[in-house]
mmCIF file of C-alpha atoms in Angstrom:
data_model
loop_
_atom_site.group_PDB
_atom_site.id
_atom_site.type_symbol
_atom_site.label_atom_id
_atom_site.label_comp_id
_atom_site.label_asym_id
_atom_site.label_seq_id
_atom_site.Cartn_x
_atom_site.Cartn_y
_atom_site.Cartn_z
ATOM 1 C CA MET K 252 -68.768 60.202 45.544
ATOM 2 C CA ARG K 253 -67.155 62.877 44.118
ATOM 3 C CA SER K 254 -64.306 63.300 45.477
ATOM 4 C CA ASN K 255 -63.092 60.184 46.339
ATOM 5 C CA TRP K 256 -63.169 59.544 42.714
ATOM 6 C CA ARG K 257 -61.046 62.658 41.773
ATOM 7 C CA ALA K 258 -57.900 61.860 44.327
ATOM 8 C CA PRO K 259 -57.591 57.964 42.542
ATOM 9 C CA TRP K 260 -58.500 60.489 39.197
ATOM 10 C CA LEU K 261 -55.036 62.393 40.038
ATOM 11 C CA GLN K 262 -53.107 59.274 41.224
ATOM 12 C CA TRP K 263 -53.005 57.507 38.592
ATOM 13 C CA LEU K 264 -52.649 61.305 36.218
ATOM 14 C CA VAL K 265 -49.719 61.607 38.200
ATOM 15 C CA LEU K 266 -48.501 58.233 38.130
ATOM 16 C CA CYS K 267 -48.672 58.060 34.201
ATOM 17 C CA ILE K 268 -46.902 61.933 33.450
ATOM 18 C CA THR K 269 -44.075 60.557 35.744
ATOM 19 C CA THR K 270 -43.667 56.904 33.857
ATOM 20 C CA GLN K 271 -43.969 59.183 30.491
ATOM 21 C CA ILE K 272 -41.275 60.965 31.926
ATOM 22 C CA HIS K 273 -39.318 58.624 32.996
ATOM 23 C CA LEU K 274 -38.952 56.305 29.645
ATOM 24 C CA THR K 275 -38.391 59.708 27.533
ATOM 25 C CA LYS K 276 -35.453 60.085 30.169
ATOM 26 C CA ALA K 277 -34.722 56.267 29.880
ATOM 27 C CA GLN K 278 -34.642 56.882 26.008
ATOM 28 C CA ALA K 279 -32.757 59.427 26.104
ATOM 29 C CA ALA K 280 -29.606 57.476 27.529
ATOM 30 C CA VAL K 281 -29.169 55.231 24.381
ATOM 31 C CA SER K 282 -26.108 56.312 21.791
ATOM 32 C CA THR K 283 -27.503 54.243 18.826
ATOM 33 C CA LEU K 284 -24.958 52.606 15.094
ATOM 34 C CA LEU K 285 -26.016 51.879 12.922
ATOM 35 C CA VAL K 286 -25.237 49.601 10.540
ATOM 36 C CA PRO K 287 -27.306 49.264 6.620
ATOM 37 C CA ASP K 288 -24.679 46.892 5.109
ATOM 38 C CA THR K 289 -25.752 43.920 7.299
ATOM 39 C CA ASN K 290 -28.632 45.490 8.568
ATOM 40 C CA THR K 291 -27.840 45.686 12.113
ATOM 41 C CA ILE K 292 -29.002 48.090 14.474
ATOM 42 C CA LEU K 293 -27.269 48.388 18.587
ATOM 43 C CA ALA K 294 -28.005 50.567 21.209
ATOM 44 C CA VAL K 295 -25.946 51.386 24.131
ATOM 45 C CA ASN K 296 -26.931 52.551 27.396
ATOM 46 C CA LEU K 297 -24.410 53.285 30.577
ATOM 47 C CA PRO K 298 -25.779 53.245 34.328
ATOM 48 C CA ALA K 299 -25.320 55.062 36.063
ATOM 49 C CA ASP K 300 -22.210 54.478 39.226
ATOM 50 C CA SER K 301 -22.293 51.660 37.917
ATOM 51 C CA ASP K 302 -19.667 49.862 35.624
ATOM 52 C CA ASP K 303 -22.123 47.757 33.489
ATOM 53 C CA ILE K 304 -23.562 48.551 29.569
ATOM 54 C CA ASN K 305 -26.629 47.802 29.488
ATOM 55 C CA PHE K 306 -26.807 46.724 25.117
ATOM 56 C CA TYR K 307 -29.294 45.916 22.249
ATOM 57 C CA ILE K 308 -28.078 44.376 19.264
ATOM 58 C CA SER K 309 -30.915 43.109 16.480
ATOM 59 C CA THR K 310 -28.280 41.550 12.928
ATOM 60 C CA PRO K 311 -28.976 39.110 10.801
ATOM 61 C CA ASP K 312 -27.861 35.356 11.637
ATOM 62 C CA TRP K 313 -26.360 35.043 8.175
ATOM 63 C CA TYR K 314 -22.370 35.654 9.075
ATOM 64 C CA GLN K 315 -20.928 32.631 11.160
ATOM 65 C CA TYR K 316 -20.996 35.543 14.631
ATOM 66 C CA THR K 317 -21.549 39.117 15.363
ATOM 67 C CA ALA K 318 -19.058 41.287 16.656
ATOM 68 C CA ILE K 319 -18.680 44.774 19.235
ATOM 69 C CA GLY K 320 -16.119 45.989 19.962
ATOM 70 C CA PHE K 321 -14.627 48.511 23.004
ATOM 71 C CA GLY K 322 -11.513 50.668 20.967
ATOM 72 C CA SER K 323 -9.777 51.813 18.431
ATOM 73 C CA SER K 324 -7.726 48.566 17.394
ATOM 74 C CA MET K 325 -7.881 44.870 18.354
ATOM 75 C CA ALA K 326 -4.833 44.835 20.434
ATOM 76 C CA ASP K 327 -6.232 44.751 24.556
ATOM 77 C CA ALA K 328 -9.797 45.176 22.868
ATOM 78 C CA LEU K 329 -13.258 43.563 24.795
ATOM 79 C CA MET K 330 -15.938 42.414 21.981
ATOM 80 C CA LEU K 331 -18.347 40.762 22.713
ATOM 81 C CA VAL K 332 -18.667 38.172 19.968
ATOM 82 C CA MET K 333 -22.584 36.838 19.177
ATOM 83 C CA TYR K 334 -23.061 33.422 17.413
ATOM 84 C CA ALA K 335 -26.097 31.174 17.077
ATOM 85 C CA SER K 336 -27.091 28.933 20.009
ATOM 86 C CA ALA K 337 -27.183 24.937 19.675
ATOM 87 C CA ASP K 338 -30.451 25.324 18.998
ATOM 88 C CA GLY K 339 -30.878 28.054 16.457
ATOM 89 C CA LYS K 340 -33.655 29.674 18.778
ATOM 90 C CA SER K 341 -31.444 32.021 21.163
ATOM 91 C CA VAL K 342 -28.234 33.813 21.156
ATOM 92 C CA THR K 343 -25.181 33.111 22.383
ATOM 93 C CA VAL K 344 -22.913 36.491 23.927
ATOM 94 C CA SER K 345 -19.118 35.661 24.026
ATOM 95 C CA PRO K 346 -16.901 38.597 26.016
ATOM 96 C CA ARG K 347 -13.679 38.246 24.851
ATOM 97 C CA LEU K 348 -10.727 39.797 25.127
ATOM 98 C CA SER K 349 -7.611 40.221 22.172
ATOM 99 C CA SER K 350 -4.115 40.422 22.607
ATOM 100 C CA GLY K 351 -3.594 41.746 18.553
ATOM 101 C CA CYS K 352 -4.385 41.369 15.223
ATOM 102 C CA THR K 353 -5.831 37.688 15.980
ATOM 103 C CA GLU K 354 -8.484 35.035 17.034
ATOM 104 C CA PRO K 355 -10.035 36.570 20.199
ATOM 105 C CA VAL K 356 -9.750 35.064 23.679
ATOM 106 C CA TRP K 357 -13.025 34.552 25.946
ATOM 107 C CA THR K 358 -12.804 35.292 29.364
ATOM 108 C CA ARG K 359 -13.817 35.090 32.828
ATOM 109 C CA ASN K 360 -13.193 37.823 33.420
ATOM 110 C CA VAL K 361 -16.682 39.523 31.616
ATOM 111 C CA GLY K 362 -20.192 38.342 32.507
ATOM 112 C CA ILE K 363 -22.893 38.734 30.563
ATOM 113 C CA THR K 364 -27.345 38.714 32.390
ATOM 114 C CA LEU K 365 -28.607 38.308 29.352
ATOM 115 C CA HIS K 366 -32.664 39.399 28.951
ATOM 116 C CA ALA K 367 -34.314 37.788 26.141
ATOM 117 C CA SER K 368 -32.517 36.781 23.184
ATOM 118 C CA SER K 369 -33.933 35.101 20.142
ATOM 119 C CA ILE K 370 -33.565 34.227 16.710
ATOM 120 C CA ASN K 371 -36.189 35.082 14.727
ATOM 121 C CA ASP K 372 -38.267 33.626 11.466
ATOM 122 C CA ASN K 373 -36.428 35.611 8.993
ATOM 123 C CA ALA K 374 -33.254 34.934 10.326
ATOM 124 C CA ASP K 375 -32.730 38.746 12.799
ATOM 125 C CA MET K 376 -30.922 37.772 15.541
ATOM 126 C CA THR K 377 -31.766 39.596 18.397
ATOM 127 C CA VAL K 378 -29.973 40.245 21.939
ATOM 128 C CA ASN K 379 -30.915 42.362 25.241
ATOM 129 C CA ALA K 380 -27.987 41.922 27.758
ATOM 130 C CA THR K 381 -26.207 43.380 30.078
ATOM 131 C CA CYS K 382 -22.357 43.487 29.801
ATOM 132 C CA ASN K 383 -22.028 43.583 33.894
ATOM 133 C CA GLY K 384 -19.058 45.121 35.359
ATOM 134 C CA CYS K 385 -16.474 45.565 31.899
ATOM 135 C CA ARG K 386 -16.491 49.110 32.230
ATOM 136 C CA ALA K 387 -13.207 48.777 34.936
ATOM 137 C CA LEU K 388 -11.955 44.797 34.541
ATOM 138 C CA GLY K 389 -8.910 45.665 36.369
ATOM 139 C CA PRO K 390 -5.255 45.980 36.797
ATOM 140 C CA ALA K 391 -3.495 45.110 33.280
ATOM 141 C CA LEU K 392 -7.317 44.735 31.710
ATOM 142 C CA PRO K 393 -8.746 46.885 29.428
ATOM 143 C CA SER K 394 -11.322 49.526 30.268
ATOM 144 C CA ILE K 395 -13.846 51.293 28.617
ATOM 145 C CA LYS K 396 -13.851 55.854 29.426
ATOM 146 C CA THR K 397 -16.995 57.285 29.143
ATOM 147 C CA SER K 398 -16.082 60.642 26.272
ATOM 148 C CA SER K 399 -18.309 61.763 23.647
ATOM 149 C CA ALA K 400 -16.823 59.840 20.951
ATOM 150 C CA ALA K 401 -15.202 56.763 22.316
ATOM 151 C CA PRO K 402 -14.023 54.474 19.753
ATOM 152 C CA MET K 403 -15.405 50.739 19.467
ATOM 153 C CA MET K 404 -15.889 47.883 16.958
ATOM 154 C CA PHE K 405 -17.381 46.429 14.625
ATOM 155 C CA ALA K 406 -17.333 43.659 12.583
ATOM 156 C CA ILE K 407 -19.212 40.126 11.448
ATOM 157 C CA GLY K 408 -17.753 36.856 10.548
ATOM 158 C CA PRO K 409 -17.425 34.720 6.501
ATOM 159 C CA SER K 410 -20.794 33.136 5.881
ATOM 160 C CA LEU K 411 -20.550 30.207 8.095
ATOM 161 C CA VAL K 412 -22.935 28.266 10.528
ATOM 162 C CA LEU K 413 -21.366 27.892 14.331
ATOM 163 C CA ASN K 414 -24.388 27.561 16.050
ATOM 164 C CA SER K 415 -23.284 26.778 19.037
ATOM 165 C CA ASP K 416 -23.317 27.380 23.323
ATOM 166 C CA ASP K 417 -19.832 27.521 23.784
ATOM 167 C CA LEU K 418 -18.937 30.607 24.650
ATOM 168 C CA ASP K 419 -15.246 29.890 23.715
ATOM 169 C CA ALA K 420 -15.652 27.873 19.958
ATOM 170 C CA ARG K 421 -13.258 28.451 17.745
ATOM 171 C CA ILE K 422 -14.204 31.989 15.134
ATOM 172 C CA ARG K 423 -12.698 32.417 11.805
ATOM 173 C CA ARG K 424 -11.732 35.582 10.849
ATOM 174 C CA HIS K 425 -13.302 38.700 10.057
ATOM 175 C CA SER K 426 -15.623 39.395 6.553
ATOM 176 C CA ALA K 427 -16.120 42.869 6.642
ATOM 177 C CA TYR K 428 -15.269 45.142 9.659
ATOM 178 C CA GLY K 429 -15.392 48.826 10.886
ATOM 179 C CA GLN K 430 -14.272 51.295 13.290
ATOM 180 C CA PHE K 431 -15.956 54.024 14.608
ATOM 181 C CA THR K 432 -16.860 56.493 18.140
ATOM 182 C CA MET K 433 -19.808 56.572 19.669
ATOM 183 C CA ASP K 434 -21.120 59.382 22.464
ATOM 184 C CA LEU K 435 -21.315 56.863 25.228
ATOM 185 C CA VAL K 436 -21.543 60.630 27.432
ATOM 186 C CA LYS K 437 -24.865 60.698 25.964
ATOM 187 C CA ALA K 438 -25.449 56.166 26.534
ATOM 188 C CA THR K 439 -24.791 57.639 30.622
ATOM 189 C CA GLY K 440 -28.098 57.508 31.979
ATOM 190 C CA PRO K 441 -31.133 55.362 34.330
ATOM 191 C CA GLY K 442 -30.726 51.663 33.441
ATOM 192 C CA GLY K 443 -30.907 49.246 31.458
ATOM 193 C CA ILE K 444 -32.750 49.016 27.481
ATOM 194 C CA GLY K 445 -36.205 48.227 28.098
ATOM 195 C CA LEU K 446 -39.779 47.053 25.856
ATOM 196 C CA ASP K 447 -40.390 50.714 25.059
ATOM 197 C CA THR K 448 -36.432 51.293 23.732
ATOM 198 C CA ILE K 449 -36.095 48.144 21.486
ATOM 199 C CA GLY K 450 -39.650 48.791 20.107
ATOM 200 C CA ASN K 451 -38.923 52.394 18.913
ATOM 201 C CA ILE K 452 -34.937 51.688 17.647
ATOM 202 C CA SER K 453 -37.122 50.138 14.226
ATOM 203 C CA ASN K 454 -38.114 54.321 14.507
ATOM 204 C CA ILE K 455 -34.393 55.467 14.980
ATOM 205 C CA SER K 456 -34.004 59.067 14.019
ATOM 206 C CA LEU K 457 -30.681 59.061 12.097
ATOM 207 C CA SER K 458 -29.079 62.513 12.920
ATOM 208 C CA SER K 459 -29.641 61.015 16.406
ATOM 209 C CA SER K 460 -26.805 57.939 15.109
ATOM 210 C CA THR K 461 -23.991 56.764 14.351
ATOM 211 C CA ILE K 462 -23.511 55.154 10.497
ATOM 212 C CA LEU K 463 -21.182 52.889 10.062
ATOM 213 C CA GLU K 464 -20.775 52.812 5.842
ATOM 214 C CA GLY K 465 -19.071 53.908 3.321
ATOM 215 C CA ASP K 466 -15.842 54.038 3.253
ATOM 216 C CA ALA K 467 -16.117 53.778 7.333
ATOM 217 C CA PHE K 468 -16.895 49.544 6.917
ATOM 218 C CA HIS K 469 -14.790 47.504 5.327
ATOM 219 C CA ARG K 470 -14.715 44.239 3.801
ATOM 220 C CA ASP K 471 -12.355 41.478 4.383
ATOM 221 C CA ASP K 472 -10.476 38.922 3.260
ATOM 222 C CA ASP K 473 -8.168 36.587 4.233
ATOM 223 C CA LYS K 474 -5.248 37.053 1.593
ATOM 224 C CA ALA K 475 -2.875 35.239 2.955
ATOM 225 C CA ALA K 476 -4.454 32.064 3.484
ATOM 226 C CA THR K 477 -5.808 32.308 0.309
ATOM 227 C CA ALA K 478 -2.966 31.979 -0.987
ATOM 228 C CA HIS K 479 -1.081 29.838 1.051
ATOM 229 C CA GLY K 480 -4.271 27.348 -0.524
ATOM 230 C CA ILE K 481 -3.021 28.596 -3.920
ATOM 231 C CA LEU K 482 -0.349 27.920 -4.265
ATOM 232 C CA TYR K 483 0.076 24.165 -2.942
ATOM 233 C CA ALA K 484 -2.754 23.262 -5.137
ATOM 234 C CA ILE K 485 -0.723 23.713 -8.085
ATOM 235 C CA ILE K 486 1.983 23.478 -6.429
ATOM 236 C CA THR K 487 0.221 19.606 -5.382
ATOM 237 C CA LEU K 488 -1.821 19.696 -9.241
ATOM 238 C CA ALA K 489 0.411 21.066 -11.987
ATOM 239 C CA VAL K 490 4.510 21.976 -10.494
ATOM 240 C CA ALA K 491 5.349 18.513 -8.206
ATOM 241 C CA PRO K 492 3.780 16.051 -11.787
ATOM 242 C CA PHE K 493 5.637 18.251 -14.067
ATOM 243 C CA ASP K 494 9.025 18.048 -11.980
ATOM 244 C CA SER K 495 8.498 14.148 -11.251
ATOM 245 C CA LEU K 496 7.717 13.643 -15.108
ATOM 246 C CA VAL K 497 10.549 15.630 -16.143
ATOM 247 C CA ALA K 498 12.695 13.183 -13.737
ATOM 248 C CA GLY K 499 11.627 10.194 -15.129
ATOM 249 C CA VAL K 500 12.271 11.284 -18.992
ATOM 250 C CA LEU K 501 15.719 12.848 -18.060
ATOM 251 C CA GLY K 502 16.455 12.642 -15.081
ATOM 252 C CA ASN K 503 18.622 10.137 -16.134
ATOM 253 C CA LYS K 504 20.223 12.215 -19.715
ATOM 254 C CA ARG K 505 23.707 13.775 -19.146
ATOM 255 C CA GLY K 506 24.363 16.922 -20.486
ATOM 256 C CA ALA K 507 22.065 19.578 -21.305
ATOM 257 C CA ALA K 508 19.546 17.440 -20.630
ATOM 258 C CA GLY K 509 20.578 16.637 -17.384
ATOM 259 C CA TRP K 510 20.203 20.413 -15.779
ATOM 260 C CA VAL K 511 15.981 20.362 -16.762
ATOM 261 C CA HIS K 512 14.982 18.237 -14.346
ATOM 262 C CA GLY K 513 17.400 20.067 -11.158
ATOM 263 C CA VAL K 514 15.654 23.329 -12.719
ATOM 264 C CA THR K 515 12.433 22.334 -12.166
ATOM 265 C CA ALA K 516 12.415 20.567 -8.529
ATOM 266 C CA SER K 517 14.312 23.831 -7.587
ATOM 267 C CA ALA K 518 11.132 25.839 -8.542
ATOM 268 C CA TYR K 519 9.069 23.412 -6.468
ATOM 269 C CA PHE K 520 11.339 23.479 -3.540
ATOM 270 C CA ALA K 521 10.709 27.298 -3.991
ATOM 271 C CA PHE K 522 7.454 26.698 -4.442
ATOM 272 C CA VAL K 523 6.396 25.006 -1.439
ATOM 273 C CA ILE K 524 8.562 26.999 0.899
ATOM 274 C CA GLY K 525 6.797 30.143 -0.403
ATOM 275 C CA ALA K 526 3.878 28.515 0.175
ATOM 276 C CA MET K 527 5.057 27.591 3.762
ATOM 277 C CA VAL K 528 4.882 31.567 4.809
ATOM 278 C CA PRO K 529 0.897 32.692 4.276
ATOM 279 C CA GLY K 530 0.399 29.914 6.516
ATOM 280 C CA VAL K 531 2.861 30.615 9.156
ATOM 281 C CA ILE K 532 1.370 34.093 9.342
ATOM 282 C CA VAL K 533 -2.680 32.122 9.001
ATOM 283 C CA SER K 534 -1.304 29.929 12.043
ATOM 284 C CA ARG K 535 -0.508 32.676 14.265
ATOM 285 C CA GLN K 536 -3.873 34.004 13.912
ATOM 286 C CA HIS K 537 -5.960 31.933 15.694
ATOM 287 C CA VAL K 538 -5.681 30.071 18.567
ATOM 288 C CA ALA K 539 -6.247 26.683 16.785
ATOM 289 C CA THR K 540 -3.450 26.557 15.288
ATOM 290 C CA GLN K 541 -1.125 29.332 17.415
ATOM 291 C CA GLN K 542 1.010 26.333 18.241
ATOM 292 C CA PHE K 543 1.017 24.076 14.650
ATOM 293 C CA ARG K 544 -0.443 21.226 16.448
ATOM 294 C CA THR K 545 -3.492 20.232 13.888
ATOM 295 C CA GLY K 546 -2.888 17.605 11.615
ATOM 296 C CA HIS K 547 -2.412 19.846 8.316
ATOM 297 C CA GLN K 548 0.240 22.120 10.426
ATOM 298 C CA VAL K 549 1.987 18.299 11.301
ATOM 299 C CA LEU K 550 1.226 17.125 8.216
ATOM 300 C CA GLY K 551 2.994 19.816 6.432
ATOM 301 C CA LEU K 552 5.726 19.991 8.690
ATOM 302 C CA LEU K 553 7.398 16.827 8.586
ATOM 303 C CA THR K 554 6.366 17.067 4.191
ATOM 304 C CA ILE K 555 8.519 20.642 3.888
ATOM 305 C CA VAL K 556 10.986 18.883 6.746
ATOM 306 C CA ALA K 557 11.066 15.708 4.348
ATOM 307 C CA MET K 558 11.226 17.794 0.700
ATOM 308 C CA THR K 559 14.976 19.952 2.152
ATOM 309 C CA ILE K 560 16.209 16.349 1.974
ATOM 310 C CA MET K 561 15.966 15.014 -1.060
ATOM 311 C CA PHE K 562 16.385 18.455 -2.812
ATOM 312 C CA LEU K 563 19.212 18.556 -0.847
ATOM 313 C CA TRP K 564 19.659 14.820 -1.762
ATOM 314 C CA GLY K 565 19.536 15.132 -5.654
ATOM 315 C CA ILE K 566 21.865 18.234 -5.489
ATOM 316 C CA ALA K 567 24.395 16.030 -3.673
ATOM 317 C CA LEU K 568 23.816 12.507 -6.195
ATOM 318 C CA SER K 569 23.946 15.281 -9.111
ATOM 319 C CA TRP K 570 27.428 16.626 -7.317
ATOM 320 C CA ILE K 571 28.421 12.570 -7.022
ATOM 321 C CA LYS K 572 27.822 11.617 -10.758
ATOM 322 C CA ARG K 573 29.200 14.850 -13.023
ATOM 323 C CA SER K 574 31.847 14.052 -9.839
ATOM 324 C CA ALA K 575 32.889 10.482 -11.200
ATOM 325 C CA LYS K 576 32.765 11.872 -15.439
ATOM 326 C CA LYS K 577 35.203 14.346 -15.023
ATOM 327 C CA ARG K 578 37.619 11.482 -13.224
ATOM 328 C CA GLY K 579 36.302 9.020 -16.862
ATOM 329 C CA GLN K 580 34.178 7.532 -13.966
ATOM 330 C CA GLU K 581 31.807 5.293 -13.756
ATOM 331 C CA PRO K 582 29.124 6.226 -10.961
ATOM 332 C CA PRO K 583 30.223 4.067 -7.136
ATOM 333 C CA GLU K 584 27.425 1.085 -7.147
ATOM 334 C CA GLY K 585 25.896 2.454 -4.471
ATOM 335 C CA THR K 586 25.119 5.277 -6.371
ATOM 336 C CA GLN K 587 22.107 4.243 -7.835
ATOM 337 C CA ARG K 588 20.286 2.327 -5.116
ATOM 338 C CA LEU K 589 20.481 5.773 -3.250
ATOM 339 C CA ALA K 590 18.219 7.533 -6.844
ATOM 340 C CA THR K 591 16.247 5.301 -6.034
ATOM 341 C CA VAL K 592 15.189 5.837 -2.757
ATOM 342 C CA HIS K 593 15.958 9.272 -3.839
ATOM 343 C CA ARG K 594 12.675 8.521 -6.741
ATOM 344 C CA TRP K 595 9.989 7.154 -4.792
ATOM 345 C CA ALA K 596 10.308 9.291 -1.396
ATOM 346 C CA CYS K 597 9.402 12.032 -4.063
ATOM 347 C CA ARG K 598 6.462 10.656 -5.027
ATOM 348 C CA LEU K 599 5.269 9.795 -1.727
ATOM 349 C CA ILE K 600 5.910 12.926 -0.603
ATOM 350 C CA TRP K 601 3.655 14.867 -3.333
ATOM 351 C CA ALA K 602 0.725 12.022 -2.326
ATOM 352 C CA LEU K 603 1.089 13.572 0.788
ATOM 353 C CA LEU K 604 0.704 16.585 -0.164
ATOM 354 C CA LEU K 605 -2.215 16.166 -2.089
ATOM 355 C CA ILE K 606 -3.758 14.662 0.533
ATOM 356 C CA ASN K 607 -2.524 18.023 2.863
ATOM 357 C CA VAL K 608 -3.852 20.353 1.163
ATOM 358 C CA GLY K 609 -7.527 18.208 1.466
ATOM 359 C CA LEU K 610 -6.588 18.898 5.473
ATOM 360 C CA GLY K 611 -5.896 21.946 5.165
ATOM 361 C CA MET K 612 -9.367 22.332 2.896
ATOM 362 C CA GLN K 613 -11.652 20.999 5.979
ATOM 363 C CA LEU K 614 -9.148 22.657 9.143
ATOM 364 C CA SER K 615 -10.388 26.707 7.007
ATOM 365 C CA GLY K 616 -13.468 25.003 6.833
ATOM 366 C CA GLN K 617 -14.402 25.486 2.623
ATOM 367 C CA ARG K 618 -17.842 24.718 1.896
ATOM 368 C CA LEU K 619 -17.698 20.174 1.408
ATOM 369 C CA VAL K 620 -18.698 21.257 -2.602
ATOM 370 C CA LEU K 621 -15.261 22.187 -2.980
ATOM 371 C CA ILE K 622 -13.146 20.367 -1.156
ATOM 372 C CA LEU K 623 -15.244 17.299 -2.292
ATOM 373 C CA ALA K 624 -13.858 18.898 -6.277
ATOM 374 C CA TYR K 625 -10.989 18.621 -5.113
ATOM 375 C CA VAL K 626 -10.496 14.644 -3.845
ATOM 376 C CA ALA K 627 -12.729 14.541 -7.651
ATOM 377 C CA LEU K 628 -9.793 16.629 -9.591
ATOM 378 C CA ALA K 629 -6.348 15.157 -7.390
ATOM 379 C CA LEU K 630 -7.837 10.950 -7.495
ATOM 380 C CA GLY K 631 -8.274 12.655 -11.408
ATOM 381 C CA LEU K 632 -4.776 13.188 -12.025
ATOM 382 C CA VAL K 633 -3.149 10.356 -10.023
ATOM 383 C CA VAL K 634 -5.239 7.971 -12.334
ATOM 384 C CA VAL K 635 -4.135 10.000 -15.239
ATOM 385 C CA LEU K 636 -0.410 10.511 -14.551
ATOM 386 C CA VAL K 637 0.249 6.306 -13.120
ATOM 387 C CA PRO K 638 -0.405 4.513 -16.172
ATOM 388 C CA VAL K 639 2.231 7.758 -17.634
ATOM 389 C CA TYR K 640 4.938 7.618 -14.973
ATOM 390 C CA PHE K 641 4.449 3.462 -15.280
ATOM 391 C CA CYS K 642 5.173 3.847 -19.134
ATOM 392 C CA ILE K 643 7.708 6.303 -18.751
ATOM 393 C CA TRP K 644 9.394 3.678 -16.441
ATOM 394 C CA ARG K 645 9.350 0.672 -19.058
ATOM 395 C CA CYS K 646 10.664 2.919 -20.833
ATOM 396 C CA SER K 647 13.747 3.596 -18.499
ATOM 397 C CA LYS K 648 14.082 0.319 -18.242
ATOM 398 C CA ARG K 649 14.405 -1.308 -21.731
ATOM 399 C CA GLN K 650 16.805 1.466 -22.555
ATOM 400 C CA LYS K 651 19.181 1.028 -19.816
ATOM 401 C CA GLU K 652 18.852 -2.869 -19.882
ATOM 402 C CA LYS K 653 19.488 -1.812 -24.586
ATOM 403 C CA GLU K 654 22.712 0.653 -23.356
ATOM 404 C CA GLU K 655 23.810 -2.722 -20.332
ATOM 405 C CA GLY K 656 23.570 -5.192 -23.549
ATOM 406 C CA GLU K 657 25.605 -3.105 -26.693
ATOM 407 C CA HIS K 658 28.200 -2.735 -23.815
ATOM 408 C CA GLU K 659 28.778 -6.096 -23.006
ATOM 409 C CA LEU K 660 29.043 -6.982 -26.339
ATOM 410 C CA THR K 661 30.697 -4.744 -28.079
ATOM 411 C CA ILE K 662 33.483 -5.987 -24.663
ATOM 412 C CA TYR K 663 32.975 -9.460 -25.620
ATOM 413 C CA ASP K 664 33.601 -8.586 -29.114
ATOM 414 C CA HIS K 665 37.293 -7.169 -28.181
ATOM 415 C CA ASN K 666 38.021 -10.280 -26.540
ATOM 416 C CA TYR K 667 37.767 -12.666 -28.807
ATOM 417 C CA ARG K 668 39.735 -10.531 -31.200
#
């Protein structure tokens, strides 16, 4: 009886010891990253004799996405982009390739096996998954080399809601990023990051982990997009209406006053061209805008073309009037009609610019309250300026009628004499 009891006991003891040894080895074959600023923990395991990468990540769902990249730069790098799924309860893991400092694009060459993912009540997003065969993707594709100081990247998106099951969902430029190295030699070992390892991740020793903080973690903002938006807001809400007022009051004046509109129009045109440059730069960074086919871009380009034509049109009209004045003649009869077309076309261009700024805010994912504030400001400006323009038009018309009347009386008086 006693011998029969000892045999199973010894077998269980050997099994427990063997299991603990395997668990210790499995836990040792993991490299970790801590990002205190974002409360993010990343654990990576490279199974021996395999091209897979097992990874576990815990990060807040405060950002549009969290991304891990393999490589020293975005050019030709594999990135694992994670964001909340459509139901907000699980996580979508999208493998993407990047060709440079542009939005990475989903690739079918990489498969992801999702073992577990969840978003808890505290908005913590956790993922336990395997990137299948991603260490050697094939010719002309990035490969990940096992190194004791393998270069990697980390990034978080802006504070925008994505919630999508689409692996190719559009993402915005990161709001913070960092570059670091990870010991992938240490991470090479028995495959998998099991529940035993995940349970101990919260107690990871700081001395054995890579910590991304301080100067290594950079806050980022899209300066080109900000400059593009601010410049066009200034143009539509200040420069354009001011130039229109100057044109109405002084556009038909002669002498030095007549040149004021030329100066304001030139400044207006320079502002528009200058604001377009950062817009083109931003467009090249995102997949949805690289082909310049969005409504905001199409309307913007058409507006700039029309404005260029009107700017040259105005220069031509000014040259015709000055040439006639030098010869002591009145401008050709059709000049006034051309001036009328020029004036109303410029007003239409301003209206299109007002609309297009709103479309740009929508395209850039601005908050609804900010878009509504701009719409209210633009409508208020139009409501205030329309009566002002009407008064200017009435005053100009009366002044013209008065001058024509005085001119006719002088002729008749001369004839009667």
